[in-house]
């Protein structure tokens, strides 16, 4: 027997004891363990964004037929099938992965439709024997085509079955749902994004392979977290998109309300990613008891399944809610830091990926999937065409075929004679011998000829896709569009370039009544700036790197103003509740504004249009999609937070609302711009003021299927311009840049109210409607849906000319206000 040393260990090998170096054994075993953890457990594949356990769950559920149109089954059954067939590990790990894929607060696009208690941010799920599951609709696009040889299969752990190495993944799951994992020596953290934005970015990269990160970020401006919230500061997002590593801050979404006749409070409706209300309540209580946080009298959690998250923080008298909120951001998880470390497997190797790289890996995968699927379908179509050709030969000489078969001694002889006499292949001959007699009709021959023609066309189309890279990319782009239409949802997370400057919580309740201007931006940000900031031409001239101002009203800090919406309603707002804009480089910074949702709850489909004062000094001009115009005095209704200012017909909505000061009412023009490219301009004085209950009068005459795109009031000025954007009828909103034209308003003559006006934009080939328009005092500025500035062309004096191709989709247009 060999003697052991401190550096060796003994192992038995068929009756012999072999000395093994401990360091070598530990190194080898640890490397094997690290390799297993990295490749088989912790890191997702960049192509489908799934870890092995997640991939096996979705694959096995698809094999079990647990489609969205069928009933749920016990989660324990799914876990058992996955564990027994594909994943030989503990059932708890499988169930944890299943639960995560069913939680809407964890994934932006859940892949599993769960029934039962699947947990919350503060509580875990019920045991697997109590919950049920089936595939969610998006999971069908993740697994579609597995039976068409689109991905490679490998043997499972015992070699009795096979499993896919990757799913076809028609959804860029790595970006859409993100993920987290801790391996040996490395970790990954990816955050969710909006599916529609990611697919738009992927399609742009597919059509422009050399697109820069800046171009892609105009379409994918930032993460879109399942719980919503507000991302404050985008520098960390840009860094993460460029390098694969970065961090950003997420704030809760809040609003200030009068919760009792004498008390105001902060209502929290959205929290940062992976932060639950109980955790926030505990931290608030701890901070109050430690005397680190002042001004809070009570915290009540009113969250329920119908209204969602609602955390009410009651503020003591004498404290400003806005100031207390800043301390809450600093001392509690109502503001949290989210890190991005985009590590995923690419060609079997862990890599840190930027945004463009992640999109490119997924696009390469989809191109390969569509190529392999086309090859498989062409091969199947060719095999079927071969059989159809044989059947058609047999039907043409059916009498001779029958006589030949009857004269044959056995099936083998009949097959040989068919192959010899009619020059058929063995496959065709066998198919003819197996053919039922009911196929031997004249109608069957017609069906076969039609089927043969369809097969030849299909083979031709598939061959064109396989032989032409441009056709292949077109096919992938079409599937991307179909996926976007099926599963896209509106953005939940608001993106803000910066944050308001923190203020002291000891602000007295009675504030000075100072002149100010309240602003509304195209992305729904509200803010106020001092009267000194607004003069002369200091701020509202749109000198900001983010967003454009669409409405502004002069008021005082202690006054109330109204927000007019597309439903023809006015919502009351307190000017002093709005954040004050800090001055940056000599001009107010609009990025310090607060989202509209922090102050108001709008109904589904209700859009903010403009601001107005609540006095009788002036009037409010309204224009609807059906071409109705109305002037009304927007008086304040006591003790009402919201009230109607126009009676709308069914299917109609307000598209524009502009405050008309009393001095400007007779010197302003009302301007309608319609979807068919017509502009009508007439004097505001031709429309008499009406009461709130009235429905307005005829404004512009519309053609069949046309509607008003823009309505506004423009003061008399030589600097007034009109901006029109034309696009296709079939394009999805916010996806088409279209053609843009800027024209002086003076080029359009005044016409009588109730007429159709004059042409303002001539459509190019492929264009069918005006998708965005604006009129006002220039210079005009435009922004995308995420607030990124979009350049506009130089003014064109041709009032009915065509536009210039835009550089990005335009969502908001504004000018000097």
PDB file of C-alpha atoms in Angstrom, residues 283-294 296:
ATOM      1  CA  UNK A 283     -38.551  50.883   5.336  1.00  0.00           C
ATOM      2  CA  UNK A 284     -40.846  53.911   5.808  1.00  0.00           C
ATOM      3  CA  UNK A 285     -41.742  52.799   9.328  1.00  0.00           C
ATOM      4  CA  UNK A 286     -38.086  52.227  10.201  1.00  0.00           C
ATOM      5  CA  UNK A 287     -37.094  55.660   8.875  1.00  0.00           C
ATOM      6  CA  UNK A 288     -39.922  57.406  10.741  1.00  0.00           C
ATOM      7  CA  UNK A 289     -39.076  55.648  14.031  1.00  0.00           C
ATOM      8  CA  UNK A 290     -35.404  56.547  13.596  1.00  0.00           C
ATOM      9  CA  UNK A 291     -36.470  60.175  12.988  1.00  0.00           C
ATOM     10  CA  UNK A 292     -34.745  60.170   9.590  1.00  0.00           C
ATOM     11  CA  UNK A 293     -38.043  60.831   7.820  1.00  0.00           C
ATOM     12  CA  UNK A 294     -40.497  63.560   8.829  1.00  0.00           C
ATOM     13  CA  UNK A 296     -45.610  61.262   7.374  1.00  0.00           C
TER      14      UNK A 296
END
